[in-house]
Amino acid sequence: MRVEIPLYTERFGSVRIHDVQRILELDSGRRRDDEKEITTIHKIEKNEIEDVEDKLAIVVPVKEEKLKLLEGVLSGIPHDCVVIVVSNSQTNPINRFKMEVDTLARFHRFTRRKMLVIHQKDPGLALAFQENKYTGILDKKEKLVRDGKAEAMVVGILLAKMVGKEFVGFVDADNYIPGAVNEYVKNFAAGFCMAESSYVMVRNSWKYKPKIYNTGIYFKKWGRISEVTNRYLNLIISNYIGFETEIIKTANSGEHALTLKLAEILKYSSGFSVEPYELLYILEEFGGIKPTSYPEVIENGVEIFQIETRNPHFHEDKGEDHLKKMLLESLSVVYYSELCNQTIKTLILNELVSQDILKKDTFPPQLPAMPPLRSINIQNFNEKLKEAKTFTMFE
Ligand code: GDP
Ligand code: CO
């Protein structure tokens, strides 16, 4: 793969946020001895990417998606990555979850690839969390893992740790284009190859998010939600560093990846607020604004890559209400962040009121956050899950 070097990097305490990097070639060919290096371009060899794929788990959160889409997503993920499907699909009256497991089983029969699948609401899973005193992920009434994509991600990260992976990436199950999924994973790997720190996050930035209208297809540059969330995250950073910046371009990027070392010390905010909150938390914790409980991270630094995909992002259209919920949850974590001052808070309230998402003189809901996963004893967690036969492993 051939990728631009980051042309600009914003520093925030020990956090380095690299500007969007464009891909010049998805496949940069065979390595040649007489090759001339180009200083502004990174060439990442296939074998380097494959080395990362060996150590990479791809978590696929799924909730009532079409099985054809799920199967397409599986087909796009490079074979050597372990796939972890975390489902919150219904089991009753129709057992959609069983259909998903069957899809994986059939896929495994022909590909022999390693995959794990678990249901978010499995009582054995909730019990394993309970035993490890990690109750922030549980629904107080049901005593099961709460609904939400973030909750699925947290389960996925733990399973990735359980199977001994070094990197974990997330790919949505509603992607229409398997080739795009394949690219997302290669981009994650490329990011890890370029990183200097071991606390790394790679976020995909969409070149286009096309919309299909009666008049034809239009290659839209920005999703509506991310445009707004980006703006407020940038305001927060600008306000601190005293220079206006537009560095954040991937606030709501669902397709992203982390080193496990970083993943297990982050806090995760519930539902769809998880992606912007990851960024906010990194800035809060490692931005040098307050003392941190992780001096080794400050020493190493946290690196954030934003890589612009060549493939456009096509996924299921979930409608207007879904978008509103997403924006409300995203701006809510910005609103309640300790980095957010009164002026920005007022701007956020006005934004939400003007978009008809929040009533005047009310406040956004405060979402639950899940503490760092490092506190969980992974051996014990693994044993509990096995005892309760919570997951199915294909290998
Ligand atoms: P968007 O693409 O960001 O607009 O959000 P989606 O609704 O497409 O959700 C992203 C991914 O998370 C999809 O694969 C969904 O099926 C999945 N998802 C959404 N909510 C949940 C949940 O509560 N649990 C799990 N396991 N997956 C979820
Ligand atoms: Co989607």
Short mmCIF file of C-alpha atoms and ligand atoms in Angstrom, two decimals:
data_model
loop_
_atom_site.label_atom_id
_atom_site.label_comp_id
_atom_site.label_asym_id
_atom_site.label_seq_id
_atom_site.Cartn_x
_atom_site.Cartn_y
_atom_site.Cartn_z
CA MET A 1 0.00 0.00 0.00
CA ARG A 2 1.18 3.54 -0.66
CA VAL A 3 0.02 6.23 1.78
CA GLU A 4 0.89 9.90 2.16
CA ILE A 5 2.85 10.74 5.27
CA PRO A 6 0.78 12.91 7.63
CA LEU A 7 1.29 16.42 6.30
CA TYR A 8 0.32 17.95 9.60
CA THR A 9 0.18 16.71 13.19
CA GLU A 10 -1.61 18.45 16.03
CA ARG A 11 -0.22 17.95 19.52
CA PHE A 12 -2.37 18.02 22.61
CA GLY A 13 -0.23 17.16 25.64
CA SER A 14 1.14 13.71 24.91
CA VAL A 15 -1.48 13.03 22.22
CA ARG A 16 -0.48 13.33 18.57
CA ILE A 17 -3.38 13.61 16.13
CA HIS A 18 -2.25 13.14 12.55
CA ASP A 19 -4.12 14.86 9.77
CA VAL A 20 -5.99 12.76 7.22
CA GLN A 21 -3.67 10.66 5.10
CA ARG A 22 -4.65 9.79 1.56
CA ILE A 23 -3.98 6.47 -0.08
CA LEU A 24 -2.16 6.60 -3.40
CA GLU A 25 -2.25 2.91 -4.17
CA LEU A 26 -4.19 0.18 -2.41
CA ASP A 27 -1.64 -2.27 -3.73
CA SER A 28 1.88 -1.00 -4.21
CA GLY A 29 3.25 -4.13 -5.86
CA ARG A 30 6.19 -6.35 -5.23
CA ARG A 31 9.22 -5.12 -3.34
CA ARG A 32 12.12 -4.29 -5.63
CA ASP A 33 15.73 -3.80 -4.64
CA ASP A 34 16.31 -0.83 -6.92
CA GLU A 35 13.30 1.05 -5.60
CA LYS A 36 13.74 4.78 -4.99
CA GLU A 37 12.19 6.01 -1.79
CA ILE A 38 9.85 9.00 -1.98
CA THR A 39 10.12 10.95 1.23
CA THR A 40 6.53 12.17 1.39
CA ILE A 41 5.05 8.73 0.80
CA HIS A 42 5.02 5.65 3.00
CA LYS A 43 5.24 2.39 1.14
CA ILE A 44 3.95 -0.38 3.35
CA GLU A 45 4.88 -3.84 2.14
CA LYS A 46 2.35 -6.68 1.95
CA ASN A 47 4.24 -8.78 4.44
CA GLU A 48 4.20 -5.95 7.00
CA ILE A 49 0.44 -5.69 6.63
CA GLU A 50 0.07 -9.46 6.90
CA ASP A 51 2.17 -9.50 10.08
CA VAL A 52 -0.34 -7.12 11.67
CA GLU A 53 -3.33 -9.10 10.37
CA ASP A 54 -2.02 -12.15 12.22
CA LYS A 55 -2.29 -10.23 15.47
CA LEU A 56 -5.52 -8.40 14.69
CA ALA A 57 -9.05 -9.24 15.83
CA ILE A 58 -11.95 -7.72 13.91
CA VAL A 59 -15.06 -7.17 15.98
CA VAL A 60 -18.33 -7.07 14.06
CA PRO A 61 -21.22 -5.70 16.14
CA VAL A 62 -24.52 -6.82 14.69
CA LYS A 63 -28.11 -6.10 15.48
CA GLU A 64 -30.84 -7.31 13.12
CA GLU A 65 -28.82 -6.84 9.95
CA LYS A 66 -29.52 -8.72 6.73
CA LEU A 67 -27.63 -12.01 6.71
CA LYS A 68 -26.43 -11.36 3.17
CA LEU A 69 -24.74 -8.19 4.39
CA LEU A 70 -23.12 -9.98 7.33
CA GLU A 71 -21.86 -12.72 5.03
CA GLY A 72 -20.45 -10.12 2.65
CA VAL A 73 -18.63 -8.42 5.52
CA LEU A 74 -17.10 -11.73 6.62
CA SER A 75 -15.90 -12.37 3.07
CA GLY A 76 -14.08 -9.02 3.04
CA ILE A 77 -12.09 -9.47 6.25
CA PRO A 78 -8.58 -10.84 5.56
CA HIS A 79 -8.36 -14.54 6.46
CA ASP A 80 -5.70 -14.27 9.15
CA CYS A 81 -7.62 -11.83 11.34
CA VAL A 82 -9.77 -13.54 13.92
CA VAL A 83 -13.39 -12.41 13.55
CA ILE A 84 -15.43 -11.72 16.68
CA VAL A 85 -19.15 -11.30 16.08
CA VAL A 86 -21.04 -9.73 18.97
CA SER A 87 -24.75 -9.90 18.35
CA ASN A 88 -27.73 -8.22 19.91
CA SER A 89 -30.25 -9.62 17.44
CA GLN A 90 -33.50 -11.08 18.63
CA THR A 91 -33.73 -14.70 19.75
CA ASN A 92 -37.48 -14.74 20.14
CA PRO A 93 -40.03 -15.25 18.55
CA ILE A 94 -37.76 -15.67 15.53
CA ASN A 95 -34.22 -16.66 16.45
CA ARG A 96 -32.25 -14.25 14.27
CA PHE A 97 -29.16 -14.92 16.35
CA LYS A 98 -29.26 -18.62 15.48
CA MET A 99 -29.45 -17.68 11.80
CA GLU A 100 -26.31 -15.59 12.26
CA VAL A 101 -24.49 -18.47 13.96
CA ASP A 102 -25.59 -20.76 11.11
CA THR A 103 -24.26 -18.24 8.58
CA LEU A 104 -20.90 -18.30 10.36
CA ALA A 105 -20.90 -22.09 10.54
CA ARG A 106 -21.53 -22.39 6.82
CA PHE A 107 -18.87 -19.79 6.09
CA HIS A 108 -16.44 -21.68 8.29
CA ARG A 109 -17.11 -24.99 6.55
CA PHE A 110 -15.73 -23.53 3.33
CA THR A 111 -13.05 -21.16 4.62
CA ARG A 112 -11.81 -22.74 7.87
CA ARG A 113 -11.16 -19.33 9.27
CA LYS A 114 -11.07 -18.57 12.96
CA MET A 115 -14.23 -16.88 14.28
CA LEU A 116 -15.99 -16.40 17.58
CA VAL A 117 -19.60 -15.48 18.10
CA ILE A 118 -21.41 -14.42 21.24
CA HIS A 119 -24.78 -12.92 22.14
CA GLN A 120 -24.64 -9.67 24.07
CA LYS A 121 -27.56 -10.73 26.29
CA ASP A 122 -26.16 -14.12 27.25
CA PRO A 123 -26.70 -14.55 31.02
CA GLY A 124 -23.30 -16.28 31.34
CA LEU A 125 -21.60 -13.20 29.90
CA ALA A 126 -23.35 -10.91 32.41
CA LEU A 127 -22.30 -13.27 35.21
CA ALA A 128 -18.65 -13.20 34.13
CA PHE A 129 -18.78 -9.38 34.28
CA GLN A 130 -20.46 -9.51 37.66
CA GLU A 131 -17.85 -11.88 39.08
CA ASN A 132 -15.15 -9.48 37.91
CA LYS A 133 -16.98 -6.54 39.50
CA TYR A 134 -17.30 -4.89 36.10
CA THR A 135 -20.92 -3.90 36.55
CA GLY A 136 -20.79 -0.63 34.59
CA ILE A 137 -21.77 -2.57 31.46
CA LEU A 138 -24.87 -4.17 33.00
CA ASP A 139 -28.42 -2.97 32.81
CA LYS A 140 -29.51 -2.34 36.39
CA LYS A 141 -32.96 -3.87 35.96
CA GLU A 142 -32.31 -6.77 33.61
CA LYS A 143 -28.93 -7.69 35.14
CA LEU A 144 -27.73 -8.41 31.59
CA VAL A 145 -25.36 -6.45 29.37
CA ARG A 146 -27.09 -3.23 28.27
CA ASP A 147 -28.21 -2.70 24.69
CA GLY A 148 -25.82 -0.63 22.63
CA LYS A 149 -23.06 -0.75 20.12
CA ALA A 150 -20.43 0.42 22.62
CA GLU A 151 -21.36 -2.43 24.93
CA ALA A 152 -20.82 -4.86 22.03
CA MET A 153 -17.44 -3.28 21.35
CA VAL A 154 -16.36 -3.72 24.97
CA VAL A 155 -17.32 -7.40 24.85
CA GLY A 156 -15.41 -7.70 21.58
CA ILE A 157 -12.26 -6.12 23.02
CA LEU A 158 -12.29 -8.58 25.92
CA LEU A 159 -12.67 -11.54 23.58
CA ALA A 160 -9.80 -10.18 21.48
CA LYS A 161 -7.67 -10.04 24.59
CA MET A 162 -8.82 -13.52 25.56
CA VAL A 163 -7.54 -14.98 22.29
CA GLY A 164 -4.23 -13.17 22.74
CA LYS A 165 -4.43 -10.50 20.03
CA GLU A 166 -2.42 -7.26 20.04
CA PHE A 167 -4.75 -5.17 17.93
CA VAL A 168 -8.52 -4.85 17.72
CA GLY A 169 -10.56 -3.24 14.95
CA PHE A 170 -14.29 -2.67 14.44
CA VAL A 171 -16.26 -3.14 11.25
CA ASP A 172 -20.03 -2.66 11.04
CA ALA A 173 -22.14 -5.56 9.84
CA ASP A 174 -24.25 -3.37 7.54
CA ASN A 175 -21.53 -2.62 4.98
CA TYR A 176 -22.72 -3.23 1.43
CA ILE A 177 -19.30 -3.56 -0.19
CA PRO A 178 -17.02 -6.43 0.87
CA GLY A 179 -14.11 -4.85 -1.02
CA ALA A 180 -14.48 -1.74 1.14
CA VAL A 181 -14.37 -3.88 4.28
CA ASN A 182 -11.18 -5.44 3.00
CA GLU A 183 -9.70 -1.98 2.52
CA TYR A 184 -10.73 -0.82 6.00
CA VAL A 185 -8.80 -3.66 7.58
CA LYS A 186 -5.73 -3.03 5.41
CA ASN A 187 -5.90 0.64 6.41
CA PHE A 188 -5.95 -0.30 10.09
CA ALA A 189 -2.90 -2.48 9.56
CA ALA A 190 -1.13 0.29 7.63
CA GLY A 191 -1.75 2.70 10.52
CA PHE A 192 -0.20 0.30 13.00
CA CYS A 193 2.80 -0.16 10.69
CA MET A 194 3.38 3.62 10.62
CA ALA A 195 2.98 4.13 14.36
CA GLU A 196 5.85 4.90 16.68
CA SER A 197 3.96 4.55 19.96
CA SER A 198 2.33 1.37 21.25
CA TYR A 199 -0.80 3.32 22.25
CA VAL A 200 -2.38 3.81 18.84
CA MET A 201 -5.76 4.43 17.31
CA VAL A 202 -6.47 4.28 13.56
CA ARG A 203 -9.69 5.82 12.31
CA ASN A 204 -11.07 5.55 8.82
CA SER A 205 -12.16 8.74 7.17
CA TRP A 206 -14.62 8.36 4.30
CA LYS A 207 -13.59 9.80 1.01
CA TYR A 208 -17.27 9.71 0.05
CA LYS A 209 -20.51 8.63 1.64
CA PRO A 210 -22.65 8.47 -1.47
CA LYS A 211 -26.36 9.15 -1.47
CA ILE A 212 -28.71 7.83 -4.08
CA TYR A 213 -31.35 10.29 -5.28
CA ASN A 214 -33.96 10.05 -8.03
CA THR A 215 -31.64 12.13 -10.17
CA GLY A 216 -28.74 9.72 -9.72
CA ILE A 217 -25.89 9.05 -7.34
CA TYR A 218 -24.18 11.90 -5.53
CA PHE A 219 -20.78 11.41 -3.93
CA LYS A 220 -21.25 13.31 -0.69
CA LYS A 221 -18.10 14.11 1.20
CA TRP A 222 -19.31 14.21 4.78
CA GLY A 223 -21.92 12.38 6.76
CA ARG A 224 -24.29 14.84 8.38
CA ILE A 225 -23.56 13.73 11.90
CA SER A 226 -19.80 13.60 11.71
CA GLU A 227 -19.64 17.08 10.23
CA VAL A 228 -21.30 18.50 13.33
CA THR A 229 -19.48 16.33 15.87
CA ASN A 230 -16.13 17.12 14.23
CA ARG A 231 -16.88 20.82 14.55
CA TYR A 232 -17.45 20.64 18.31
CA LEU A 233 -14.46 18.42 19.00
CA ASN A 234 -12.32 20.86 17.03
CA LEU A 235 -13.75 23.77 19.01
CA ILE A 236 -12.69 22.05 22.23
CA ILE A 237 -9.16 21.51 20.95
CA SER A 238 -8.92 25.02 19.46
CA ASN A 239 -10.05 26.50 22.73
CA TYR A 240 -7.24 24.75 24.62
CA ILE A 241 -4.38 25.25 22.23
CA GLY A 242 -5.37 28.81 21.35
CA PHE A 243 -5.18 28.18 17.62
CA GLU A 244 -8.16 27.31 15.50
CA THR A 245 -7.87 23.78 14.17
CA GLU A 246 -9.84 21.41 11.96
CA ILE A 247 -7.72 18.39 12.74
CA ILE A 248 -10.53 16.03 13.79
CA LYS A 249 -12.24 14.61 10.72
CA THR A 250 -13.36 11.22 12.04
CA ALA A 251 -15.39 11.96 15.19
CA ASN A 252 -18.06 9.34 14.44
CA SER A 253 -15.95 6.82 12.59
CA GLY A 254 -17.42 3.41 13.45
CA GLU A 255 -14.69 1.71 11.48
CA HIS A 256 -11.60 2.17 13.60
CA ALA A 257 -8.94 0.14 15.38
CA LEU A 258 -6.82 0.25 18.52
CA THR A 259 -3.79 -1.42 19.99
CA LEU A 260 -5.03 -3.59 22.83
CA LYS A 261 -2.73 -1.68 25.15
CA LEU A 262 -4.72 1.47 24.44
CA ALA A 263 -8.10 -0.29 24.22
CA GLU A 264 -7.86 -1.70 27.73
CA ILE A 265 -7.18 1.62 29.44
CA LEU A 266 -9.90 3.69 27.78
CA LYS A 267 -13.33 4.40 29.14
CA TYR A 268 -16.25 3.72 26.82
CA SER A 269 -19.43 5.70 26.63
CA SER A 270 -22.67 3.85 25.98
CA GLY A 271 -24.41 3.39 22.61
CA PHE A 272 -23.51 5.60 19.65
CA SER A 273 -21.55 8.15 21.68
CA VAL A 274 -18.66 5.74 21.88
CA GLU A 275 -16.61 6.97 18.94
CA PRO A 276 -16.40 10.69 19.81
CA TYR A 277 -15.99 9.80 23.47
CA GLU A 278 -12.89 7.71 22.77
CA LEU A 279 -11.25 10.82 21.34
CA LEU A 280 -12.45 13.04 24.18
CA TYR A 281 -11.30 10.59 26.80
CA ILE A 282 -7.83 10.36 25.24
CA LEU A 283 -7.60 14.16 25.26
CA GLU A 284 -8.90 14.41 28.84
CA GLU A 285 -6.64 11.70 30.20
CA PHE A 286 -3.44 12.16 28.21
CA GLY A 287 -3.72 15.79 27.12
CA GLY A 288 -1.69 17.01 30.07
CA ILE A 289 -4.57 18.95 31.58
CA LYS A 290 -4.73 16.89 34.74
CA PRO A 291 -2.46 14.29 36.33
CA THR A 292 -2.94 10.86 34.79
CA SER A 293 -3.01 7.42 36.33
CA TYR A 294 -0.95 6.14 33.38
CA PRO A 295 2.52 7.74 33.41
CA GLU A 296 3.84 5.08 30.99
CA VAL A 297 1.38 6.32 28.37
CA ILE A 298 2.46 9.92 28.77
CA GLU A 299 6.04 8.82 28.21
CA ASN A 300 5.14 6.80 25.11
CA GLY A 301 2.51 9.20 23.76
CA VAL A 302 -0.79 8.34 22.12
CA GLU A 303 -0.98 8.44 18.34
CA ILE A 304 -4.16 8.92 16.35
CA PHE A 305 -4.16 8.23 12.61
CA GLN A 306 -6.96 9.22 10.24
CA ILE A 307 -6.76 7.37 6.95
CA GLU A 308 -8.95 8.30 4.02
CA THR A 309 -10.45 5.25 2.38
CA ARG A 310 -10.44 4.89 -1.39
CA ASN A 311 -13.70 2.94 -1.37
CA PRO A 312 -16.88 4.92 -0.75
CA HIS A 313 -18.85 3.96 2.35
CA PHE A 314 -22.21 2.36 1.54
CA HIS A 315 -24.25 1.08 4.44
CA GLU A 316 -27.88 0.57 5.44
CA ASP A 317 -29.91 3.74 5.68
CA LYS A 318 -31.46 3.65 9.14
CA GLY A 319 -33.56 6.80 8.75
CA GLU A 320 -33.88 10.27 10.23
CA ASP A 321 -34.63 9.28 13.85
CA HIS A 322 -31.50 7.16 14.00
CA LEU A 323 -29.40 10.11 12.83
CA LYS A 324 -30.98 12.41 15.41
CA LYS A 325 -30.33 9.92 18.21
CA MET A 326 -26.75 9.60 17.08
CA LEU A 327 -26.16 13.34 17.04
CA LEU A 328 -27.79 13.77 20.44
CA GLU A 329 -25.62 11.05 21.99
CA SER A 330 -22.46 12.35 20.28
CA LEU A 331 -22.94 15.95 21.36
CA SER A 332 -24.00 14.84 24.82
CA VAL A 333 -20.53 13.43 25.56
CA VAL A 334 -18.95 16.63 24.29
CA TYR A 335 -21.33 18.67 26.43
CA TYR A 336 -20.49 16.75 29.63
CA SER A 337 -16.75 16.52 28.96
CA GLU A 338 -14.57 18.25 31.50
CA LEU A 339 -12.89 19.98 28.55
CA CYS A 340 -16.10 21.71 27.49
CA ASN A 341 -16.51 25.31 28.66
CA GLN A 342 -19.73 27.26 29.09
CA THR A 343 -19.53 28.95 25.69
CA ILE A 344 -19.24 25.64 23.87
CA LYS A 345 -22.01 24.15 26.04
CA THR A 346 -24.34 26.95 24.98
CA LEU A 347 -23.44 26.42 21.33
CA ILE A 348 -24.23 22.71 21.66
CA LEU A 349 -27.63 23.37 23.26
CA ASN A 350 -28.47 25.83 20.49
CA GLU A 351 -27.37 23.34 17.84
CA LEU A 352 -29.56 20.58 19.27
CA VAL A 353 -32.57 22.88 19.67
CA SER A 354 -32.21 24.29 16.16
CA GLN A 355 -32.06 20.76 14.73
CA ASP A 356 -35.23 19.89 16.62
CA ILE A 357 -33.47 17.23 18.64
CA LEU A 358 -33.75 18.83 22.06
CA LYS A 359 -36.48 21.02 23.57
CA LYS A 360 -35.53 24.52 24.67
CA ASP A 361 -34.37 24.75 28.32
CA THR A 362 -33.72 21.02 28.60
CA PHE A 363 -30.35 19.25 28.69
CA PRO A 364 -28.92 16.29 26.81
CA PRO A 365 -29.08 12.94 28.62
CA GLN A 366 -25.96 11.94 30.51
CA LEU A 367 -24.88 8.54 29.21
CA PRO A 368 -23.28 5.82 31.31
CA ALA A 369 -19.55 5.26 30.79
CA MET A 370 -17.79 1.95 31.25
CA PRO A 371 -14.52 1.91 33.19
CA PRO A 372 -11.22 0.65 31.72
CA LEU A 373 -11.15 -3.08 31.00
CA ARG A 374 -7.72 -3.55 32.52
CA SER A 375 -9.35 -4.27 35.90
CA ILE A 376 -10.80 -7.54 34.57
CA ASN A 377 -8.87 -10.73 35.25
CA ILE A 378 -8.88 -12.16 31.75
CA GLN A 379 -8.12 -15.76 32.80
CA ASN A 380 -11.01 -15.76 35.20
CA PHE A 381 -13.27 -14.10 32.64
CA ASN A 382 -12.32 -16.71 30.05
CA GLU A 383 -13.02 -19.61 32.44
CA LYS A 384 -16.41 -18.19 33.38
CA LEU A 385 -17.39 -17.79 29.74
CA LYS A 386 -16.27 -21.34 28.95
CA GLU A 387 -18.06 -22.83 31.95
CA ALA A 388 -21.29 -21.15 30.91
CA LYS A 389 -20.73 -22.09 27.21
CA THR A 390 -21.47 -18.52 26.22
CA PHE A 391 -19.61 -18.33 22.94
CA THR A 392 -19.16 -20.50 19.89
CA MET A 393 -15.64 -20.75 18.53
CA PHE A 394 -14.96 -21.79 14.95
CA GLU A 395 -11.36 -22.70 14.27
P1 GDP B 1 -24.28 3.79 11.84
O1 GDP B 1 -23.71 2.96 10.73
O2 GDP B 1 -23.23 4.45 12.63
O3 GDP B 1 -25.36 4.70 11.39
O4 GDP B 1 -24.99 2.82 12.89
P2 GDP B 1 -25.64 1.39 12.67
O5 GDP B 1 -27.03 1.40 13.21
O6 GDP B 1 -25.44 0.89 11.29
O7 GDP B 1 -24.78 0.52 13.70
C1 GDP B 1 -23.44 0.19 13.49
C2 GDP B 1 -23.26 -1.32 13.69
O8 GDP B 1 -23.56 -1.67 15.05
C3 GDP B 1 -24.18 -2.17 12.83
O9 GDP B 1 -23.47 -3.32 12.42
C4 GDP B 1 -25.32 -2.54 13.79
O10 GDP B 1 -25.91 -3.78 13.44
C5 GDP B 1 -24.56 -2.66 15.10
N1 GDP B 1 -25.35 -2.37 16.31
C6 GDP B 1 -26.18 -1.33 16.57
N2 GDP B 1 -26.68 -1.41 17.83
C7 GDP B 1 -26.15 -2.55 18.38
C8 GDP B 1 -26.28 -3.21 19.66
O11 GDP B 1 -27.00 -2.80 20.56
N3 GDP B 1 -25.56 -4.35 19.83
C9 GDP B 1 -24.77 -4.89 18.85
N4 GDP B 1 -24.13 -6.04 19.13
N5 GDP B 1 -24.64 -4.30 17.65
C10 GDP B 1 -25.31 -3.15 17.42
CO CO B 2 -24.48 1.60 9.53
#
